[in-house]
Tab-separated table of C-alpha atoms in Angstrom:
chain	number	residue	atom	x	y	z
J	1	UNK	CA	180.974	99.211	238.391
J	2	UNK	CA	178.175	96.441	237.820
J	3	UNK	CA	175.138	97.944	239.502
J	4	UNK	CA	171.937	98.112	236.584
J	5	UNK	CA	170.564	100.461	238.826
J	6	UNK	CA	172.874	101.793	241.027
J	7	UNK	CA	170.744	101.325	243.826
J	8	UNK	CA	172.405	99.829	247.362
J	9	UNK	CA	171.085	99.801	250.603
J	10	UNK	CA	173.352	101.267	253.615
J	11	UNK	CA	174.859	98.233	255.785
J	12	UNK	CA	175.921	98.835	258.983
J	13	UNK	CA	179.849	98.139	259.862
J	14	UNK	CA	181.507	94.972	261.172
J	15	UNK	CA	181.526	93.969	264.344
J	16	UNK	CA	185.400	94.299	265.853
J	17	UNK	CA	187.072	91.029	265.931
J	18	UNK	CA	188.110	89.609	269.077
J	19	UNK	CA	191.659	88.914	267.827
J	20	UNK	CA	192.490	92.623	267.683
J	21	UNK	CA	192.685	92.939	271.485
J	22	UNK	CA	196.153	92.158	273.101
J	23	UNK	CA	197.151	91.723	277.089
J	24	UNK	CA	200.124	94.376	277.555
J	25	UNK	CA	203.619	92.680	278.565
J	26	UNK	CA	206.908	94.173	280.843
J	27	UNK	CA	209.439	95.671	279.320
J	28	UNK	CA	212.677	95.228	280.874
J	29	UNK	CA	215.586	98.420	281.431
J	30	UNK	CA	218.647	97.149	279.481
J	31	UNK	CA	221.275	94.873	281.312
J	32	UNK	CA	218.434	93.296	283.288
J	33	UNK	CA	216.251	89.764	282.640
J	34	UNK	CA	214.073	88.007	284.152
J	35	UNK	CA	214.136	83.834	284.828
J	36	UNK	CA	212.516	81.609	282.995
J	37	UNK	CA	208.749	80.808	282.764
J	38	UNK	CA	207.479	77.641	281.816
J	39	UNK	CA	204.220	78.388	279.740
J	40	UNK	CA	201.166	78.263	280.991
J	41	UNK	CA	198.831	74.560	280.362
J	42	UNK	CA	196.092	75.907	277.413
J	43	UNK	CA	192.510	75.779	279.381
J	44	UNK	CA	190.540	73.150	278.862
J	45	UNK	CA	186.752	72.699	278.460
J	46	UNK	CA	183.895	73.962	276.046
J	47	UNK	CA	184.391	77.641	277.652
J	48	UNK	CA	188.436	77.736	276.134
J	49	UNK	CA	187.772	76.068	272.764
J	50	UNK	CA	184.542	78.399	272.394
J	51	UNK	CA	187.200	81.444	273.090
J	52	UNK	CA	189.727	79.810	270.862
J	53	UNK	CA	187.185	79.817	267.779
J	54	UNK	CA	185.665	83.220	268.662
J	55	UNK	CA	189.656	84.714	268.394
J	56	UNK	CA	190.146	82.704	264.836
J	57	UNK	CA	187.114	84.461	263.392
J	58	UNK	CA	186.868	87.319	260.831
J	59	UNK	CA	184.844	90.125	260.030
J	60	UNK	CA	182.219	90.065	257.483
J	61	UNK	CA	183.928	92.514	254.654
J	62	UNK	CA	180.290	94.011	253.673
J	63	UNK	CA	179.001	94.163	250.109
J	64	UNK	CA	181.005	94.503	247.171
J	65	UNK	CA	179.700	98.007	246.268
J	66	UNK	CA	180.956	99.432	249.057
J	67	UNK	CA	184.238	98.893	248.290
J	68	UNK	CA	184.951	102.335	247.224
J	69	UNK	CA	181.752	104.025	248.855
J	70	UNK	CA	183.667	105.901	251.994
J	71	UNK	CA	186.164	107.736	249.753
J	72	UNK	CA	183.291	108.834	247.123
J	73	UNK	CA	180.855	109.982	250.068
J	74	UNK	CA	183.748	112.681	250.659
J	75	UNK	CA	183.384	114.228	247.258
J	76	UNK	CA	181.138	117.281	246.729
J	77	UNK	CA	177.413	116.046	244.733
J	78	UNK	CA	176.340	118.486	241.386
J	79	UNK	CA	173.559	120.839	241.660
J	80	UNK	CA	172.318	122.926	239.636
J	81	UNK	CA	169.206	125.331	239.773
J	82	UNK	CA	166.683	125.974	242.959
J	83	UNK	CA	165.854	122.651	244.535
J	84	UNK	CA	163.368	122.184	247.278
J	85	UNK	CA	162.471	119.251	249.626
J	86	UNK	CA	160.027	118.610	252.164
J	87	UNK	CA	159.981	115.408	254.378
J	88	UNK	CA	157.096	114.789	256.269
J	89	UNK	CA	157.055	111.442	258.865
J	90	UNK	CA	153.293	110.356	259.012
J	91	UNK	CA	153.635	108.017	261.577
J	92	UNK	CA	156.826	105.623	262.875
J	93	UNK	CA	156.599	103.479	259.857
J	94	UNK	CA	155.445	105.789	256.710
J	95	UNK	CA	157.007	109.300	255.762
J	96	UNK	CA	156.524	111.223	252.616
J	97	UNK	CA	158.454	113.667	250.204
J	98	UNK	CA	157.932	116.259	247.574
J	99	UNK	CA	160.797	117.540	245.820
J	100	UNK	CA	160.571	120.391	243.224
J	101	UNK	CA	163.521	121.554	240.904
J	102	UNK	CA	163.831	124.721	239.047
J	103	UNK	CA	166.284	124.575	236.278
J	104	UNK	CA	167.671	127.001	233.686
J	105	UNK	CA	169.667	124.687	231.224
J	106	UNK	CA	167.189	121.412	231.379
J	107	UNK	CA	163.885	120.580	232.182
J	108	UNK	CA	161.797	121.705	236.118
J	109	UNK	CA	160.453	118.938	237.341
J	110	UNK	CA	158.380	117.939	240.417
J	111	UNK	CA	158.522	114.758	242.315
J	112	UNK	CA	156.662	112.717	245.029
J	113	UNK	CA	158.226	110.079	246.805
J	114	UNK	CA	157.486	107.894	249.879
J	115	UNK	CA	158.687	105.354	252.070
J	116	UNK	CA	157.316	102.720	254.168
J	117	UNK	CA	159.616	100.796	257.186
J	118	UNK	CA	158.700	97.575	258.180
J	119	UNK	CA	158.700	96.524	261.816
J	120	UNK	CA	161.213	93.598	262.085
J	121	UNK	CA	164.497	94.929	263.427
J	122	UNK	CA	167.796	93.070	262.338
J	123	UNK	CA	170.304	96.083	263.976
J	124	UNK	CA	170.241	98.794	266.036
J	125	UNK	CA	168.989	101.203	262.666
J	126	UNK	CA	167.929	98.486	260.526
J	127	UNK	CA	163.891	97.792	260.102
J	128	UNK	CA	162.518	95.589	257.071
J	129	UNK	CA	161.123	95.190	255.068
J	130	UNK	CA	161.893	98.402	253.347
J	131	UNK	CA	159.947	99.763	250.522
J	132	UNK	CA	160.735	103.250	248.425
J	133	UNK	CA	159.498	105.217	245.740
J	134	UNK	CA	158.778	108.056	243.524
J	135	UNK	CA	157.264	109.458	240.297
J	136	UNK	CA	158.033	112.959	238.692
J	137	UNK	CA	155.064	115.216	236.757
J	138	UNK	CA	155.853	113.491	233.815
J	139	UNK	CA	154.618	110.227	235.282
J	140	UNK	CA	158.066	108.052	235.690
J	141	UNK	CA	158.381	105.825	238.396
J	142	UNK	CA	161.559	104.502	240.440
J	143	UNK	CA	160.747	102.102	243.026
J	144	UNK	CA	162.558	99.411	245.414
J	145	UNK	CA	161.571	96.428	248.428
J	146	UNK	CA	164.650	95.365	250.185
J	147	UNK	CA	163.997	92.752	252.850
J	148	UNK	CA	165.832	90.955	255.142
J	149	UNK	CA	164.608	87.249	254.369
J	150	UNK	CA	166.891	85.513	256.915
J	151	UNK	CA	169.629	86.524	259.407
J	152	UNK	CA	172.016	86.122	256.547
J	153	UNK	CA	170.178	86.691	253.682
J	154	UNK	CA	168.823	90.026	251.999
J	155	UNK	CA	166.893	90.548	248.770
J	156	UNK	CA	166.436	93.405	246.860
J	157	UNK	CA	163.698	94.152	243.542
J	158	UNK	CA	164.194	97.181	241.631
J	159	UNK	CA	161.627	98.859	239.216
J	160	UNK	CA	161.784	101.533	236.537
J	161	UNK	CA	159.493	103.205	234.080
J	162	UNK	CA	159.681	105.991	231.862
J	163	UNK	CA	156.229	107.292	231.384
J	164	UNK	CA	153.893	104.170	230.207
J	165	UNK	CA	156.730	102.612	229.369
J	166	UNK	CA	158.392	100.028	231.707
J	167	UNK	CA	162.482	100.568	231.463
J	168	UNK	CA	164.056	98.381	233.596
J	169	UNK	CA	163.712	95.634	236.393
J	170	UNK	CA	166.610	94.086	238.777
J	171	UNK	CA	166.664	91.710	241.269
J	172	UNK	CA	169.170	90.346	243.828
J	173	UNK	CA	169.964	87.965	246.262
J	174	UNK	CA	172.797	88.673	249.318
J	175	UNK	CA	174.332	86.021	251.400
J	176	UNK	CA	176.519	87.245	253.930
J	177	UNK	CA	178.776	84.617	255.802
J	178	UNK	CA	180.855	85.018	259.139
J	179	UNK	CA	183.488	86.359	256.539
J	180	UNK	CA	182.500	86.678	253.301
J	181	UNK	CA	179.217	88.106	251.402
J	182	UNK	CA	177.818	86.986	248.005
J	183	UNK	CA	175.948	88.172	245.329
J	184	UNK	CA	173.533	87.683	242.703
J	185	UNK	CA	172.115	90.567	240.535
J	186	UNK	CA	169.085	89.257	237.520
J	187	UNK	CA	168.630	92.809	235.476
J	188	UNK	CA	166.091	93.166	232.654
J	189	UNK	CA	165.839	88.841	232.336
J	190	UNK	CA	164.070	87.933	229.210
J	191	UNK	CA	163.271	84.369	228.794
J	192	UNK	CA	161.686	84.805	225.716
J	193	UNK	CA	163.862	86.888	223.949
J	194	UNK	CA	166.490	85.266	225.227
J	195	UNK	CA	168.387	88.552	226.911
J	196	UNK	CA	169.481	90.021	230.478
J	197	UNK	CA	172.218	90.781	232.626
J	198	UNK	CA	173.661	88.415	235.484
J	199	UNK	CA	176.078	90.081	237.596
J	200	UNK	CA	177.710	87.978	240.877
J	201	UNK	CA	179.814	89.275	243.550
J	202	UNK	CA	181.882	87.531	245.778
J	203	UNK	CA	184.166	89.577	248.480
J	204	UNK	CA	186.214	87.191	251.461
J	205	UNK	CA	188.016	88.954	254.382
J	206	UNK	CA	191.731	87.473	254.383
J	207	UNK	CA	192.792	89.056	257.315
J	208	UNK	CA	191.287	91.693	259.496
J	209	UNK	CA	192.301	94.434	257.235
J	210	UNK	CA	192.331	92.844	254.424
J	211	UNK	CA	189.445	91.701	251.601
J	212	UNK	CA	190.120	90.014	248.156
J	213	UNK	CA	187.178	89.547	245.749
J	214	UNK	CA	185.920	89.533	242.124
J	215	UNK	CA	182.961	90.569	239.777
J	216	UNK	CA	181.976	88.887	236.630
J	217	UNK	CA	179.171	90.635	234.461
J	218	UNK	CA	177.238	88.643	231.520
J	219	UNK	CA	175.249	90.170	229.069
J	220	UNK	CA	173.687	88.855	226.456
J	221	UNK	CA	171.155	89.820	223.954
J	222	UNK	CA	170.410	88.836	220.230
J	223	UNK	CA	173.045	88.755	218.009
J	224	UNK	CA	175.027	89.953	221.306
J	225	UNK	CA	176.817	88.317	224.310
J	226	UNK	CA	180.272	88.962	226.613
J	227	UNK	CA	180.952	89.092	229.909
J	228	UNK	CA	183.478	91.424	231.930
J	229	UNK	CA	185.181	90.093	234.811
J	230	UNK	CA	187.236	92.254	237.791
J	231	UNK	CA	188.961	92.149	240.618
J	232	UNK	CA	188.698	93.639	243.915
J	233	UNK	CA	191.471	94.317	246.874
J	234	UNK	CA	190.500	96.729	249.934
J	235	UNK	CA	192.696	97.052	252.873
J	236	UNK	CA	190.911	99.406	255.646
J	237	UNK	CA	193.056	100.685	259.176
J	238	UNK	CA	191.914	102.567	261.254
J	239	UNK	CA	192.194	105.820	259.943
J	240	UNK	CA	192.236	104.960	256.614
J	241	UNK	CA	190.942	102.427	253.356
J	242	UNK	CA	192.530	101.689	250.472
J	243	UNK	CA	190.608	100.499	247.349
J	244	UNK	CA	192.120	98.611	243.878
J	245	UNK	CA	189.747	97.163	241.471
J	246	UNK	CA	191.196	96.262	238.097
J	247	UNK	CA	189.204	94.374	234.982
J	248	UNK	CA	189.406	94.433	231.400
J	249	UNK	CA	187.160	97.251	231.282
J	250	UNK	CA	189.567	99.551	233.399
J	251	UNK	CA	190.964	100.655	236.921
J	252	UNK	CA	189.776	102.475	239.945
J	253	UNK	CA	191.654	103.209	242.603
J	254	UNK	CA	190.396	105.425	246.329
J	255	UNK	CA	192.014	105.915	249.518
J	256	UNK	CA	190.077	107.572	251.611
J	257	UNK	CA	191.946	109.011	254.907
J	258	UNK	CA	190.200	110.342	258.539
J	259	UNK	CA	192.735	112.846	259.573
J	260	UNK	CA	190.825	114.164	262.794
J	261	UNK	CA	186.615	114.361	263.566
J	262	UNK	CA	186.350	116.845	261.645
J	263	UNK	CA	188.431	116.639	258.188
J	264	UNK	CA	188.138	113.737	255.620
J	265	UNK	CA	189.844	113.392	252.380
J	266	UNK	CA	190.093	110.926	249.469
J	267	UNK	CA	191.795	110.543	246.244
J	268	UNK	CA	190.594	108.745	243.270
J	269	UNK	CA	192.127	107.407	240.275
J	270	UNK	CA	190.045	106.186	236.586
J	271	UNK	CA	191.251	104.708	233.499
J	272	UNK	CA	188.606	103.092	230.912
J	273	UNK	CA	190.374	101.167	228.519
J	274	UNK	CA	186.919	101.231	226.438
J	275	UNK	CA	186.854	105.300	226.623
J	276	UNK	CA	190.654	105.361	226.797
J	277	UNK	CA	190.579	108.016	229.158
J	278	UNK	CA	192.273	108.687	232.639
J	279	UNK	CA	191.507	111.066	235.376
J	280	UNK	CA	192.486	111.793	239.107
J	281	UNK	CA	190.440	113.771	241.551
J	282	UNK	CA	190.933	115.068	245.075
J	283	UNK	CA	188.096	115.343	247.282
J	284	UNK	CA	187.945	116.508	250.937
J	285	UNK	CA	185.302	116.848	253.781
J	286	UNK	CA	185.273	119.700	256.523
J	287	UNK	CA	182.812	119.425	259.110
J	288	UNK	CA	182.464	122.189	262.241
J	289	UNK	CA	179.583	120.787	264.621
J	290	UNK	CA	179.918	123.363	266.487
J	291	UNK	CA	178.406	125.692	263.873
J	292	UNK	CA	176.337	123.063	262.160
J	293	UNK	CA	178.374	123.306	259.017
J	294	UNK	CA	179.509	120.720	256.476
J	295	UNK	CA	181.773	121.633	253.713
J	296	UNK	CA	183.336	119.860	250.849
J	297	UNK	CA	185.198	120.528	248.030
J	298	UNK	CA	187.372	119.196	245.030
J	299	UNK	CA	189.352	118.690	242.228
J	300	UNK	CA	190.593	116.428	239.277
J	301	UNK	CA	192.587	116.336	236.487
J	302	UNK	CA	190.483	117.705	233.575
J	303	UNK	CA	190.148	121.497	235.968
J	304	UNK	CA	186.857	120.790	237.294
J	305	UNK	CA	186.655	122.565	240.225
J	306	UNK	CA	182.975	122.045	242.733
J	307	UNK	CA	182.446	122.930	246.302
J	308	UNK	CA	179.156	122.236	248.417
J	309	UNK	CA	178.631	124.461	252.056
J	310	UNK	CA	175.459	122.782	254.117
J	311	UNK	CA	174.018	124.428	256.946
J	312	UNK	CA	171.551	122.956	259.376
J	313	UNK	CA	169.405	126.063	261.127
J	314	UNK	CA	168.970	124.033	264.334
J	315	UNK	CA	166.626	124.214	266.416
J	316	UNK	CA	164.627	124.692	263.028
J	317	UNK	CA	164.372	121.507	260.653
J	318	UNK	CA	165.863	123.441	257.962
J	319	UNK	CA	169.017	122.971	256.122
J	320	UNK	CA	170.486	125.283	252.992
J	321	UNK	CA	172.482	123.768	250.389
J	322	UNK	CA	175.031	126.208	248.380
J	323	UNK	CA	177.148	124.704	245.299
J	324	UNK	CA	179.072	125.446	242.667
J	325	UNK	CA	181.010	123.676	239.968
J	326	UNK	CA	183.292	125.539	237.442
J	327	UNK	CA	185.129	123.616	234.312
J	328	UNK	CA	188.444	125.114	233.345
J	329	UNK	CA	188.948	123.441	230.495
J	330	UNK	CA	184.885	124.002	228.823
J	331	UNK	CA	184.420	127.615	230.527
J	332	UNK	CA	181.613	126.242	232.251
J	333	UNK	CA	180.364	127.559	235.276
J	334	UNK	CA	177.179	126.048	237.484
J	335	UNK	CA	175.665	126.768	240.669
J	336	UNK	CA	172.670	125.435	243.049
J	337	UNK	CA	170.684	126.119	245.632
J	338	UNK	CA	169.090	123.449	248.168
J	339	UNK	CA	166.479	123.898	250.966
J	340	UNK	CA	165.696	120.744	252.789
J	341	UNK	CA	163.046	121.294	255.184
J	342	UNK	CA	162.015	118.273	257.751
């Protein structure tokens, strides 16, 4: 909710805290005690007070878009039609894509994409700059540069066009502290006209398992101007992350859940106050690596009912894609099939 493009790069994790680690005491049989201790003299030098600091530390809570990311990556993706996709790496830095789609209730299309990987390295799977894009037979283009500027600061252009026609532009700016990241979105500014979109993000880790933040979104236009502001509460375990975010435009509320390595579920929870409209939807993730098999599946409140099955033919670079989605309530009933190859 506040992405012009919806367009995010991954980030990896945070790194575990420090304070999370605890030395294991004696427990005493009942009836029994044990004399008094007199506690130990704190350490002294740079060494303790460098340990001290390290301990008091958070983790960075990531971006704000990822708030509600792990539960949705659970739920099954639409297809619908044939759809075919070959990935070719050229060399280390520069791979290529074509993509066609055969489609019996809109439009076939055929698409070309590629993707270039800079060589500076800020993780262990992190290379930048980063620069993606593709255009479809009817000559539309999506493209994006993400770079890593500084250690702590990552930018992010966006462009869109539709035909000859250029659609839409964004650009962001991401400051990530020891325990809080910021945010900065500019989408379709106008200076002349006067119009554009400024979105800011701003998510702080509390406590180890715990991140507040907010969103505010201003718009304005001719004759046209608001803003929409929410708020943001996460609380992630071990096994498990909860999600609220609540604004004047609606709610959303996940919790995803990792019962073993091999099943995931999530829950989800809408309400627009602009549509006024609610639903609820159940998702869940099944994966056997032993057979190379991912399944997922799920459900919500208006009878939708969709299922994806994903096979990987190893040693082959193949994968097959099977789905299906079926609507109760519309009697609608769609299916897909996916080969990925490379």
């Amino acid at each position: 909710m506040g992405s012009v493009l919806a367009a995010s790069s991954p980030s990896p994790p945070p790194p575990p805290s420090a304070a999370g680690s605890a030395s294991p005491g004696v427990t005493m049989p009942p009836g029994f005690g044990m004399p008094p201790v007199p506690p130990a003299a704190p350490p002294t030098g740079s060494g303790a007070g460098k340990e001290q600091r390290a301990e008091s530390l958070l983790p960075n809570p990531g971006a704000f878009d990822e708030c509600h990311r792990k539960c949705k990556e659970v739920f099954p993706m639409q297809m619908e039609g044939v759809r075919l996709v070959v990935n070719k790496g050229l060399s280390n830095h520069f791979q290529v894509n074509h993509s066609l789609l055969l489609s019996t209730t809109g439009d076939s299309s055929y698409r070309f994409g590629a993707t270039f990987v800079g060589s500076k390295q800020t993780g262990p799977a992190e290379f930048f700059p980063v620069v993606v894009g593709d255009m479809d037979n009817s000559g539309s283009l999506n493209s994006q540069i993400i770079h890593q500027i500084t250690s702590r600061i990552r930018s992010k252009v966006a462009f869109q066009t539709q035909q000859q026609k250029f659609v839409n532009w964004q650009g962001d700016a991401e400051f990530r502290g020891e325990d809080f990241t910021a945010t900065v979105t500019f989408g379709n500014p106008d200076v002349l006209a006067g119009s554009g979109i400024i979105i800011s993000h701003y998510l702080q880790s509390i406590t180890p398992s715990l991140a507040l933040g907010g969103e505010l979104v201003y718009h304005r236009r001719p004759g046209e101007e608001g803003s929409v502001l929410s708020l943001v509460g996460r609380y992630s375990a071990s096994d498990f992350i909860a999600t609220l975010t609540l604004g004047s435009a609606g709610a959303h509320a996940s919790y995803y859940h990792k019962a073993n390595d091999q099943l995931q579920v999530g829950v989800e929870f809408e309400a627009s106050s602009r549509m006024q409209d609610t639903s609820a939807s159940f998702g869940y993730q099944l994966d056997v690596p032993k057979a190379n098999l991912q399944f997922k599946g799920s459900v919500d409140s208006n009878w939708v009912v969709g299922a994806t099955l994903e096979k990987k033919l190893l040693p082959l670079p193949l994968s097959l894609v099977l789905c299906a989605f079926l609507n109760h309530q519309k009697n609608k009933f769609q299916c897909g099939f996916g080969i990925t190859i490379g």
